[in-house]
CSV table of C-alpha atoms in Angstrom, one decimal:
chain,number,residue,atom,x,y,z
P,12,UNK,CA,17.1,-19.2,14.8
P,13,UNK,CA,14.3,-17.1,16.3
P,14,UNK,CA,15.1,-17.0,20.1
P,15,UNK,CA,18.9,-16.0,20.7
P,16,UNK,CA,19.6,-16.4,24.5
P,17,UNK,CA,20.7,-13.0,25.8
P,18,UNK,CA,20.9,-11.1,22.7
P,19,UNK,CA,19.0,-8.0,22.4
P,20,UNK,CA,15.6,-8.9,21.2
P,21,UNK,CA,14.5,-7.4,17.7
P,22,UNK,CA,12.1,-4.9,19.5
P,23,UNK,CA,15.1,-3.8,21.7
P,24,UNK,CA,17.5,-3.2,18.4
P,25,UNK,CA,14.8,-1.4,16.4
P,26,UNK,CA,14.4,0.8,19.6
P,27,UNK,CA,17.9,1.6,19.6
P,28,UNK,CA,18.2,2.6,16.1
P,29,UNK,CA,15.0,4.7,16.3
P,30,UNK,CA,16.6,6.9,19.3
P,31,UNK,CA,19.7,7.2,17.1
P,32,UNK,CA,17.7,8.4,13.8
P,33,UNK,CA,18.0,12.2,13.1
P,34,UNK,CA,16.2,14.3,10.3
P,35,UNK,CA,19.7,15.6,9.5
P,36,UNK,CA,21.1,12.4,8.8
P,37,UNK,CA,18.5,11.2,6.2
P,38,UNK,CA,19.7,10.8,2.5
P,39,UNK,CA,18.4,13.1,0.0
P,40,UNK,CA,16.9,10.2,-2.0
P,41,UNK,CA,14.9,9.2,1.1
P,42,UNK,CA,13.5,12.5,2.0
P,43,UNK,CA,12.7,12.9,-1.6
P,44,UNK,CA,10.6,9.5,-1.3
P,45,UNK,CA,8.9,10.6,1.7
P,46,UNK,CA,7.7,13.8,0.1
P,47,UNK,CA,6.3,11.9,-2.8
P,48,UNK,CA,4.4,9.4,-0.3
P,49,UNK,CA,3.1,12.6,1.3
P,50,UNK,CA,1.7,14.2,-1.8
P,51,UNK,CA,0.5,10.9,-3.1
P,52,UNK,CA,-1.7,9.9,0.1
P,53,UNK,CA,-3.0,13.3,0.5
P,54,UNK,CA,-4.2,13.4,-3.2
P,55,UNK,CA,-5.6,10.1,-2.8
P,56,UNK,CA,-7.5,11.0,0.6
P,57,UNK,CA,-9.3,13.7,-1.4
P,58,UNK,CA,-10.1,11.7,-4.5
P,59,UNK,CA,-11.9,9.3,-2.4
P,60,UNK,CA,-13.5,11.7,0.1
P,61,UNK,CA,-17.1,11.5,-1.4
P,62,UNK,CA,-17.3,7.7,-1.7
P,63,UNK,CA,-19.6,5.6,0.3
P,64,UNK,CA,-17.3,3.9,2.1
P,65,UNK,CA,-15.5,6.8,3.4
P,66,UNK,CA,-18.6,8.5,4.2
P,67,UNK,CA,-19.7,5.6,6.5
P,68,UNK,CA,-16.3,5.6,8.4
P,69,UNK,CA,-16.5,9.4,8.8
P,70,UNK,CA,-20.2,8.9,10.3
P,71,UNK,CA,-18.9,6.2,12.6
P,72,UNK,CA,-16.0,7.7,14.4
P,73,UNK,CA,-16.0,10.1,17.1
P,74,UNK,CA,-15.8,14.0,16.8
P,75,UNK,CA,-12.7,15.7,17.9
P,76,UNK,CA,-10.1,18.4,16.8
P,77,UNK,CA,-7.8,16.2,14.8
P,78,UNK,CA,-7.8,16.8,10.9
P,79,UNK,CA,-9.4,14.8,8.3
P,80,UNK,CA,-8.1,15.4,5.1
P,81,UNK,CA,-10.5,16.6,2.5
P,82,UNK,CA,-13.3,16.9,5.1
P,83,UNK,CA,-15.0,19.7,7.0
P,84,UNK,CA,-15.7,17.3,9.7
P,85,UNK,CA,-12.7,16.8,12.3
P,86,UNK,CA,-12.4,13.7,14.8
P,87,UNK,CA,-10.2,12.4,17.3
P,88,UNK,CA,-6.6,11.2,16.6
P,89,UNK,CA,-7.7,7.7,16.1
P,90,UNK,CA,-10.8,8.7,14.3
P,91,UNK,CA,-8.7,10.7,11.8
P,92,UNK,CA,-6.5,8.1,11.1
P,93,UNK,CA,-8.8,5.7,10.6
P,94,UNK,CA,-10.8,7.9,8.1
P,95,UNK,CA,-7.6,9.1,6.3
P,96,UNK,CA,-6.0,5.2,6.1
P,97,UNK,CA,-9.4,4.2,4.6
P,98,UNK,CA,-9.7,7.0,2.1
P,99,UNK,CA,-6.0,6.8,1.0
P,100,UNK,CA,-6.2,3.0,0.4
P,101,UNK,CA,-9.8,2.9,-0.7
P,102,UNK,CA,-9.0,2.9,-4.5
P,103,UNK,CA,-6.0,0.8,-4.4
P,104,UNK,CA,-4.1,3.7,-6.0
P,105,UNK,CA,-1.5,3.8,-3.3
P,106,UNK,CA,2.2,2.9,-3.1
P,107,UNK,CA,3.6,-0.3,-3.0
P,108,UNK,CA,7.1,-2.1,-2.4
P,109,UNK,CA,8.1,-4.6,-4.4
P,110,UNK,CA,9.4,-7.5,-2.5
P,111,UNK,CA,6.6,-7.4,-0.3
P,112,UNK,CA,4.2,-6.4,-1.3
P,113,UNK,CA,3.0,-3.7,1.4
P,114,UNK,CA,1.5,-0.2,1.4
P,115,UNK,CA,3.4,2.4,3.6
P,116,UNK,CA,1.7,5.7,2.9
P,117,UNK,CA,-1.7,4.6,3.8
P,118,UNK,CA,-0.7,3.7,7.2
P,119,UNK,CA,2.5,5.8,8.1
P,120,UNK,CA,1.1,9.4,6.5
P,121,UNK,CA,-2.6,8.9,8.7
P,122,UNK,CA,-0.7,7.6,11.8
P,123,UNK,CA,2.1,10.4,11.8
P,124,UNK,CA,-0.3,13.3,11.0
P,125,UNK,CA,-2.6,12.2,13.9
P,126,UNK,CA,0.3,12.0,16.2
P,127,UNK,CA,1.7,15.1,15.1
P,128,UNK,CA,-1.5,17.2,16.2
P,129,UNK,CA,-2.2,15.0,19.4
P,130,UNK,CA,1.5,15.8,20.6
P,131,UNK,CA,2.2,18.9,19.0
P,132,UNK,CA,5.3,17.6,16.8
P,133,UNK,CA,7.4,20.0,14.7
P,134,UNK,CA,7.2,18.8,11.0
P,135,UNK,CA,10.8,17.4,10.6
P,136,UNK,CA,10.0,14.9,13.5
P,137,UNK,CA,6.7,14.0,11.6
P,138,UNK,CA,8.8,13.3,8.6
P,139,UNK,CA,11.5,11.4,10.4
P,140,UNK,CA,8.7,9.2,11.9
P,141,UNK,CA,7.3,8.8,8.2
P,142,UNK,CA,10.5,7.7,7.0
P,143,UNK,CA,11.4,5.2,9.8
P,144,UNK,CA,8.4,3.5,9.7
P,145,UNK,CA,8.2,3.1,6.0
P,146,UNK,CA,11.6,1.7,6.3
P,147,UNK,CA,10.5,-0.9,9.0
P,148,UNK,CA,7.3,-1.7,7.3
P,149,UNK,CA,9.4,-2.6,4.0
P,150,UNK,CA,12.1,-4.4,6.0
P,151,UNK,CA,9.3,-6.5,7.6
P,152,UNK,CA,7.8,-7.6,4.2
P,153,UNK,CA,11.2,-8.8,3.0
P,154,UNK,CA,11.7,-10.9,6.4
P,155,UNK,CA,8.4,-12.9,5.7
P,156,UNK,CA,8.3,-13.1,1.8
P,157,UNK,CA,4.7,-14.1,0.6
P,158,UNK,CA,4.0,-15.9,4.0
P,159,UNK,CA,1.5,-13.1,5.4
P,160,UNK,CA,-0.7,-13.5,2.4
P,161,UNK,CA,-0.2,-17.4,2.4
P,162,UNK,CA,-1.5,-17.5,6.2
P,163,UNK,CA,-4.8,-15.5,4.9
P,164,UNK,CA,-3.8,-12.2,6.6
P,165,UNK,CA,-3.1,-8.7,4.8
P,166,UNK,CA,0.6,-7.7,5.2
P,167,UNK,CA,-0.2,-3.9,5.1
P,168,UNK,CA,-2.7,-4.3,8.0
P,169,UNK,CA,-0.5,-6.7,10.2
P,170,UNK,CA,2.9,-5.3,9.5
P,171,UNK,CA,1.6,-1.7,9.2
P,172,UNK,CA,0.6,-1.5,12.8
P,173,UNK,CA,4.3,-2.3,14.0
P,174,UNK,CA,5.6,0.2,11.5
P,175,UNK,CA,3.0,3.0,12.3
P,176,UNK,CA,3.7,2.4,16.2
P,177,UNK,CA,7.5,2.6,15.5
P,178,UNK,CA,7.1,5.7,13.4
P,179,UNK,CA,5.4,7.4,16.2
P,180,UNK,CA,7.7,6.4,18.7
P,181,UNK,CA,10.5,7.8,16.5
P,182,UNK,CA,8.7,11.3,15.7
P,183,UNK,CA,8.1,11.6,19.5
P,184,UNK,CA,11.7,11.0,20.7
P,185,UNK,CA,10.2,8.6,23.3
P,186,UNK,CA,12.6,6.3,25.4
P,187,UNK,CA,13.8,3.0,24.1
P,188,UNK,CA,11.8,1.1,26.7
P,189,UNK,CA,8.3,2.6,25.6
P,190,UNK,CA,9.3,1.9,22.2
P,191,UNK,CA,9.7,-1.7,23.1
P,192,UNK,CA,6.7,-1.9,25.0
P,193,UNK,CA,4.8,-0.1,22.3
P,194,UNK,CA,6.0,-2.6,19.7
P,195,UNK,CA,5.0,-5.2,22.0
P,196,UNK,CA,1.4,-4.1,22.6
P,197,UNK,CA,1.1,-3.3,18.8
P,198,UNK,CA,1.5,-7.2,18.5
P,199,UNK,CA,-1.7,-7.7,19.9
P,200,UNK,CA,-3.5,-5.1,17.8
P,201,UNK,CA,-2.2,-6.2,14.5
P,202,UNK,CA,-5.1,-7.8,12.3
P,203,UNK,CA,-6.7,-8.0,8.9
P,204,UNK,CA,-7.9,-11.1,7.2
P,205,UNK,CA,-8.2,-11.4,3.5
P,206,UNK,CA,-11.8,-12.9,3.2
P,207,UNK,CA,-12.8,-9.5,1.2
P,208,UNK,CA,-11.2,-11.3,-2.0
P,209,UNK,CA,-14.4,-13.4,-2.0
P,210,UNK,CA,-17.2,-11.0,-2.4
P,211,UNK,CA,-15.5,-7.4,-3.3
P,212,UNK,CA,-16.4,-6.0,0.2
P,213,UNK,CA,-14.7,-3.0,2.1
P,214,UNK,CA,-12.8,-4.6,4.7
P,215,UNK,CA,-9.5,-4.4,3.1
P,216,UNK,CA,-10.0,-0.7,2.6
P,217,UNK,CA,-10.2,0.1,6.2
P,218,UNK,CA,-7.2,-2.1,7.1
P,219,UNK,CA,-4.3,0.7,7.0
P,220,UNK,CA,-6.6,3.2,8.9
P,221,UNK,CA,-7.3,0.6,11.5
P,222,UNK,CA,-3.5,-0.1,11.8
P,223,UNK,CA,-2.9,3.6,12.0
P,224,UNK,CA,-5.4,4.0,14.9
P,225,UNK,CA,-3.9,1.2,17.0
P,226,UNK,CA,-0.5,2.6,16.4
P,227,UNK,CA,-1.7,5.5,18.0
P,228,UNK,CA,-3.5,3.7,21.1
P,229,UNK,CA,-0.3,1.3,21.4
P,230,UNK,CA,2.2,4.4,21.8
P,231,UNK,CA,-0.4,6.1,24.3
P,232,UNK,CA,-0.5,2.8,26.5
P,233,UNK,CA,3.3,2.4,26.3
P,234,UNK,CA,3.8,5.9,27.4
P,235,UNK,CA,1.5,5.5,30.3
P,236,UNK,CA,3.6,2.4,31.5
P,237,UNK,CA,1.6,-0.5,30.1
P,238,UNK,CA,4.1,-3.5,29.3
P,239,UNK,CA,4.1,-5.2,26.1
P,240,UNK,CA,5.8,-8.8,25.5
P,241,UNK,CA,9.7,-8.2,24.7
P,242,UNK,CA,9.7,-10.7,22.1
P,243,UNK,CA,6.7,-9.6,20.1
P,244,UNK,CA,8.4,-10.3,16.7
P,245,UNK,CA,10.6,-13.5,17.3
P,246,UNK,CA,9.1,-15.3,20.6
P,247,UNK,CA,7.3,-18.6,20.6
P,248,UNK,CA,3.8,-17.2,20.1
P,249,UNK,CA,5.4,-14.0,18.5
P,250,UNK,CA,4.1,-12.1,15.4
P,251,UNK,CA,6.6,-14.1,12.9
P,252,UNK,CA,5.4,-17.6,14.1
P,253,UNK,CA,1.3,-16.4,14.1
P,254,UNK,CA,1.3,-14.3,11.0
P,255,UNK,CA,3.9,-16.4,8.8
P,256,UNK,CA,4.1,-19.9,10.1
P,257,UNK,CA,5.1,-21.1,6.6
P,258,UNK,CA,8.4,-19.5,6.4
P,259,UNK,CA,11.8,-18.8,8.3
P,260,UNK,CA,12.0,-15.5,9.0
P,261,UNK,CA,15.0,-13.4,7.2
P,262,UNK,CA,15.7,-11.4,10.2
P,263,UNK,CA,19.2,-10.6,8.4
P,264,UNK,CA,17.1,-8.6,5.9
P,265,UNK,CA,15.3,-6.9,8.7
P,266,UNK,CA,18.1,-5.7,10.7
P,267,UNK,CA,21.4,-5.3,8.7
P,268,UNK,CA,22.3,-2.0,7.3
P,269,UNK,CA,19.7,0.0,9.5
P,270,UNK,CA,20.3,3.5,9.1
P,271,UNK,CA,23.2,2.6,6.5
P,272,UNK,CA,20.8,2.1,3.7
P,273,UNK,CA,16.9,2.5,3.2
P,274,UNK,CA,15.1,-0.2,1.1
P,275,UNK,CA,12.3,2.3,1.0
P,276,UNK,CA,14.0,4.5,-1.3
P,277,UNK,CA,12.6,1.9,-4.1
P,278,UNK,CA,9.0,2.2,-3.0
P,279,UNK,CA,6.6,2.3,-6.2
P,280,UNK,CA,4.0,4.5,-7.1
P,281,UNK,CA,1.0,3.1,-9.2
P,282,UNK,CA,-0.1,4.3,-12.5
P,283,UNK,CA,-3.5,2.5,-12.2
P,284,UNK,CA,-6.2,2.4,-9.4
P,285,UNK,CA,-6.3,-1.4,-8.9
P,286,UNK,CA,-4.2,-4.4,-7.2
P,287,UNK,CA,-0.3,-3.9,-7.6
P,288,UNK,CA,0.7,-6.9,-9.6
P,289,UNK,CA,-2.3,-6.5,-11.8
P,290,UNK,CA,-0.5,-3.1,-13.2
P,291,UNK,CA,2.0,-4.8,-15.4
P,292,UNK,CA,-0.8,-6.8,-17.4
P,293,UNK,CA,-2.6,-3.5,-17.7
P,294,UNK,CA,0.5,-2.1,-19.7
P,295,UNK,CA,1.0,-5.3,-21.9
P,296,UNK,CA,-2.8,-4.8,-23.0
P,297,UNK,CA,-2.4,-1.3,-23.8
P,298,UNK,CA,1.1,-2.0,-25.8
P,299,UNK,CA,-1.1,-4.8,-27.8
P,300,UNK,CA,-3.8,-2.5,-28.4
P,301,UNK,CA,-1.2,0.3,-29.7
P,302,UNK,CA,0.0,-2.3,-31.9
P,303,UNK,CA,-3.1,-2.7,-33.5
P,304,UNK,CA,-4.3,-6.1,-31.8
P,305,UNK,CA,-8.3,-6.5,-33.1
P,306,UNK,CA,-10.8,-7.4,-30.6
P,307,UNK,CA,-13.1,-9.4,-32.9
P,308,UNK,CA,-12.3,-13.1,-33.5
P,309,UNK,CA,-10.5,-13.7,-30.1
P,310,UNK,CA,-10.4,-17.2,-29.3
P,311,UNK,CA,-8.7,-16.9,-25.9
P,312,UNK,CA,-6.2,-14.3,-24.0
P,313,UNK,CA,-3.7,-16.0,-21.9
P,314,UNK,CA,-1.7,-14.5,-19.3
P,315,UNK,CA,1.8,-15.9,-17.8
P,316,UNK,CA,1.5,-15.5,-13.7
P,317,UNK,CA,3.2,-16.1,-10.6
P,318,UNK,CA,1.5,-18.9,-8.5
P,319,UNK,CA,1.9,-16.6,-5.4
P,320,UNK,CA,-0.7,-14.2,-7.0
P,321,UNK,CA,-3.1,-16.7,-8.2
P,322,UNK,CA,-5.4,-17.1,-5.1
P,323,UNK,CA,-5.7,-13.4,-4.8
P,324,UNK,CA,-6.1,-12.1,-8.4
P,325,UNK,CA,-6.8,-15.1,-10.5
P,326,UNK,CA,-9.1,-17.3,-8.7
P,327,UNK,CA,-12.0,-18.3,-8.6
P,328,UNK,CA,-11.6,-17.5,-12.3
P,329,UNK,CA,-15.3,-17.1,-13.3
P,330,UNK,CA,-15.7,-14.5,-10.4
P,331,UNK,CA,-12.6,-12.7,-11.6
P,332,UNK,CA,-13.8,-12.8,-15.2
P,333,UNK,CA,-17.0,-11.5,-14.1
P,334,UNK,CA,-16.4,-9.3,-10.8
P,335,UNK,CA,-19.4,-8.6,-8.6
P,336,UNK,CA,-18.5,-5.1,-7.7
P,337,UNK,CA,-16.2,-2.1,-9.0
P,338,UNK,CA,-13.9,-3.0,-5.7
P,339,UNK,CA,-13.8,-6.7,-6.6
P,340,UNK,CA,-12.7,-5.3,-10.2
P,341,UNK,CA,-9.9,-3.8,-8.7
P,342,UNK,CA,-8.5,-7.4,-8.0
P,343,UNK,CA,-9.3,-8.9,-11.2
P,344,UNK,CA,-6.5,-9.6,-13.6
P,345,UNK,CA,-8.8,-10.4,-16.5
P,346,UNK,CA,-11.0,-7.1,-15.9
P,347,UNK,CA,-7.8,-5.1,-15.9
P,348,UNK,CA,-6.3,-6.8,-19.3
P,349,UNK,CA,-9.7,-6.1,-20.7
P,350,UNK,CA,-9.7,-2.5,-19.9
P,351,UNK,CA,-6.3,-2.1,-21.5
P,352,UNK,CA,-7.3,-3.9,-24.6
P,353,UNK,CA,-10.9,-2.4,-25.0
P,354,UNK,CA,-10.2,1.4,-23.4
P,355,UNK,CA,-6.7,1.7,-23.7
P,356,UNK,CA,-6.6,3.2,-20.0
P,357,UNK,CA,-7.6,2.0,-16.8
P,358,UNK,CA,-8.2,5.3,-14.7
P,359,UNK,CA,-10.4,5.9,-11.5
P,360,UNK,CA,-13.5,6.3,-13.6
P,361,UNK,CA,-12.7,2.9,-15.2
P,362,UNK,CA,-13.3,1.2,-12.1
P,363,UNK,CA,-16.9,2.3,-11.5
P,364,UNK,CA,-20.4,0.1,-11.6
P,365,UNK,CA,-20.9,1.8,-15.2
P,366,UNK,CA,-17.7,0.0,-16.1
P,367,UNK,CA,-19.1,-3.4,-15.0
P,368,UNK,CA,-22.4,-2.8,-17.2
P,369,UNK,CA,-20.1,-2.3,-20.2
P,370,UNK,CA,-21.1,-5.5,-22.0
P,371,UNK,CA,-18.3,-5.8,-24.3
P,372,UNK,CA,-15.8,-5.2,-21.7
P,373,UNK,CA,-17.1,-8.2,-19.9
P,374,UNK,CA,-17.2,-10.3,-22.9
P,375,UNK,CA,-13.5,-9.7,-23.6
P,376,UNK,CA,-12.8,-9.9,-19.7
P,377,UNK,CA,-14.3,-13.6,-20.0
P,378,UNK,CA,-11.8,-14.6,-22.7
P,379,UNK,CA,-8.9,-14.0,-20.1
P,380,UNK,CA,-7.1,-16.9,-18.6
P,381,UNK,CA,-3.9,-18.0,-16.9
P,382,UNK,CA,-0.9,-20.3,-17.0
P,383,UNK,CA,1.5,-20.6,-14.2
P,384,UNK,CA,5.1,-19.5,-15.0
P,385,UNK,CA,7.7,-21.5,-12.4
P,386,UNK,CA,10.3,-18.8,-13.6
P,387,UNK,CA,8.4,-15.8,-12.5
P,388,UNK,CA,10.1,-13.7,-10.2
P,389,UNK,CA,7.4,-12.7,-7.8
P,390,UNK,CA,7.7,-11.2,-5.3
P,391,UNK,CA,11.0,-9.6,-6.0
P,392,UNK,CA,9.9,-8.2,-9.2
P,393,UNK,CA,6.1,-7.8,-10.7
P,394,UNK,CA,6.0,-8.6,-14.3
P,395,UNK,CA,3.2,-8.8,-17.0
P,396,UNK,CA,2.4,-11.0,-19.9
P,397,UNK,CA,-0.7,-11.2,-22.5
P,398,UNK,CA,-0.8,-13.4,-25.6
P,399,UNK,CA,-4.1,-13.2,-27.6
P,400,UNK,CA,-4.8,-16.2,-29.8
P,401,UNK,CA,-7.3,-15.7,-32.7
P,402,UNK,CA,-9.8,-18.1,-34.3
P,403,UNK,CA,-8.0,-17.8,-37.6
P,404,UNK,CA,-4.9,-19.1,-36.0
P,405,UNK,CA,-2.6,-16.0,-35.7
P,406,UNK,CA,-1.8,-14.5,-32.3
P,407,UNK,CA,-0.2,-11.4,-30.5
P,408,UNK,CA,1.9,-11.5,-27.4
P,409,UNK,CA,3.7,-8.7,-25.2
P,410,UNK,CA,6.0,-9.0,-22.0
P,411,UNK,CA,7.1,-6.7,-19.5
P,412,UNK,CA,9.8,-7.7,-16.9
P,413,UNK,CA,9.0,-4.7,-14.4
P,414,UNK,CA,6.0,-2.7,-12.8
P,415,UNK,CA,6.1,0.6,-14.1
P,416,UNK,CA,6.6,3.3,-11.5
P,417,UNK,CA,9.1,1.0,-9.7
P,418,UNK,CA,12.7,0.9,-9.6
P,419,UNK,CA,13.2,-0.2,-13.2
P,420,UNK,CA,10.7,2.9,-14.5
P,421,UNK,CA,10.0,5.2,-11.9
P,422,UNK,CA,7.4,7.9,-12.1
P,423,UNK,CA,9.0,11.3,-12.5
P,424,UNK,CA,8.4,14.1,-9.7
P,425,UNK,CA,6.2,15.8,-12.5
P,426,UNK,CA,4.3,12.7,-13.1
P,427,UNK,CA,3.6,12.1,-9.3
P,428,UNK,CA,2.4,15.7,-9.1
P,429,UNK,CA,0.1,15.3,-12.4
P,430,UNK,CA,-1.3,12.4,-10.6
P,431,UNK,CA,-1.8,14.4,-7.3
P,432,UNK,CA,-3.7,16.8,-9.3
P,433,UNK,CA,-5.9,14.7,-11.2
P,434,UNK,CA,-6.9,12.8,-7.9
P,435,UNK,CA,-7.7,16.2,-6.2
P,436,UNK,CA,-10.0,16.8,-9.7
P,437,UNK,CA,-11.7,13.5,-9.1
P,438,UNK,CA,-12.5,14.5,-5.8
P,439,UNK,CA,-14.1,17.9,-6.7
P,440,UNK,CA,-11.1,20.0,-5.1
P,441,UNK,CA,-10.0,23.0,-7.3
P,442,UNK,CA,-7.1,24.5,-5.2
P,443,UNK,CA,-4.5,22.0,-6.0
P,444,UNK,CA,-1.6,24.3,-6.1
P,445,UNK,CA,-2.1,25.6,-2.4
P,446,UNK,CA,-2.3,21.9,-1.2
P,447,UNK,CA,0.7,20.9,-3.1
P,448,UNK,CA,2.8,23.9,-1.6
P,449,UNK,CA,1.4,23.0,1.9
P,450,UNK,CA,2.6,19.5,1.4
P,451,UNK,CA,5.7,20.6,0.1
P,452,UNK,CA,6.4,22.8,3.2
P,453,UNK,CA,5.4,19.9,5.8
P,454,UNK,CA,7.6,17.5,3.7
P,455,UNK,CA,10.7,20.0,3.7
P,456,UNK,CA,10.5,19.8,7.7
P,457,UNK,CA,9.7,23.4,8.1
P,458,UNK,CA,7.0,24.7,10.5
P,459,UNK,CA,5.0,22.3,12.8
P,460,UNK,CA,1.8,20.7,13.4
P,461,UNK,CA,-0.4,23.5,13.1
P,462,UNK,CA,0.0,23.3,9.2
P,463,UNK,CA,-1.7,20.1,9.0
P,464,UNK,CA,-5.2,21.6,9.5
P,465,UNK,CA,-4.7,23.3,6.2
P,466,UNK,CA,-5.2,19.7,4.4
P,467,UNK,CA,-8.8,19.9,5.6
P,468,UNK,CA,-11.7,21.2,3.4
P,469,UNK,CA,-12.1,24.9,3.4
C-alpha cells in the first residue's frame, strides 16, 4: 500500500529520523565508510579536473566564493556542486551500491561540501549529512529495484536529488517541517534520462552535480517557507509512481531499521573506471589472460549476463563491440573484456581515444557476445563470466560470483588510499599527502567548513 490514511508520510518519518541523528551515535563502520567515500570523491575530482567536459561546466557556472575541488576558480554553492559532481562521476570510477545500483559519493560529497561553506557548518555535521544522505540513497535504490532504469531514468540522478536534500537538512539541523517541504520540493527537481547510452554523449556525467545543486536550492526554498507536497514519494503522482511505475515499492526496505542498521556500510569502491556491472567481467578476462588464454584463433567470446543490464551495457551489440567514443567505451562489456584479455588491465589511460584506435583491441571486442542467464542474481549481486571458444574446438572459461571492491571482496584502506594517490597523479597533482591528511581531518569531524578551501588548487 502506498497511501495509508492518517499514518505519517514517508517524508515525515524520514524527517523525524534525521532530526534524531547525531554524530556520536554513528557506528565506527559507518564513519569509516564515509571517510573512504570522501577520499575517493576528492581523488576523482582531481583526476578529471583537466578534462574537456569538466572545463565546459566550469566555464558555464557563475563565479562565487565556494570551493571547486582541484581548481583555482571558485563558484557559487550551486556551481561548485555542479562542477564537483560532474568531475567526480565523469570517469565512472566512483563508488556504487550493490542492490541499486546507485552512486552516492558523487552526489552527497559535492552537495555537503557546498552546503557546509554556504551555511558555515562544523565538519561533524557535514559528515553526518554525508552519512544520512548516503543511507537514504541506498535505501531508495532497494525500494525500487531495477525499475528506475527500466523507466528510462538514471537512478543516481533521480534518487540522488532526494538523498542530497535530506543530507543537507540533517547537516543543518533544520526543523522537521523544513525537511518535509525540502523533500517535497526536491521531487520536482529530480531528473536525468539515460539516452546518453545511445551515443556516448556527456549528460550522465553531469547528473550527480545537477542533483547536488538542486538539493541546495530545494533546502534554501524550504528554509524560506516554500511548501512542497507531503506525499512526494508515495502519493498518486509521487516519485515512486512517476519514476518506477513497473514495481510495487518495497517501503519496508526504505524505513525499517533506520538508525539501527546502515545498509550503506556495504558500498563498493570500483577497481576500474567503467560501468559498475562491467567490473567482474574485466576480472574474469584478466584471470583468463593470466591462465594463458591465447588471443589468436578465437572463434567467439561469450559472456553470461543478467537480462536487467542488457539494454545499458550490451545493446545495440554492434555499437558496444565498436564504441564510438571513449565515454561510450565505459558502458561496453565487450570493450572491457577486450581490455582485460589484451592489456591485462583497465585503467584511466585505457579509456581514452587512443585506446579506441587500437585495431587489435577492437578486433577482440568484436568477438564478444552475450547470452542471458535467468539465474543471474542481479541486482542483489554483480557477477562475471567469460568463455573463449577457439577455432580448433578448445575453450577456456572463468566465472566470478561477486564484484571486487564489494562486500565479498572489499578494497582495503591501503588500496583505497593508493587509488586516491593514483587519481591525483593522473590529474597532475603532486601534493597527495597533504590532501589525504586534509580529507582525514574533515572526515574525523574536527574543525569546520573553513578547511574545505584547502581542497582547491594552490
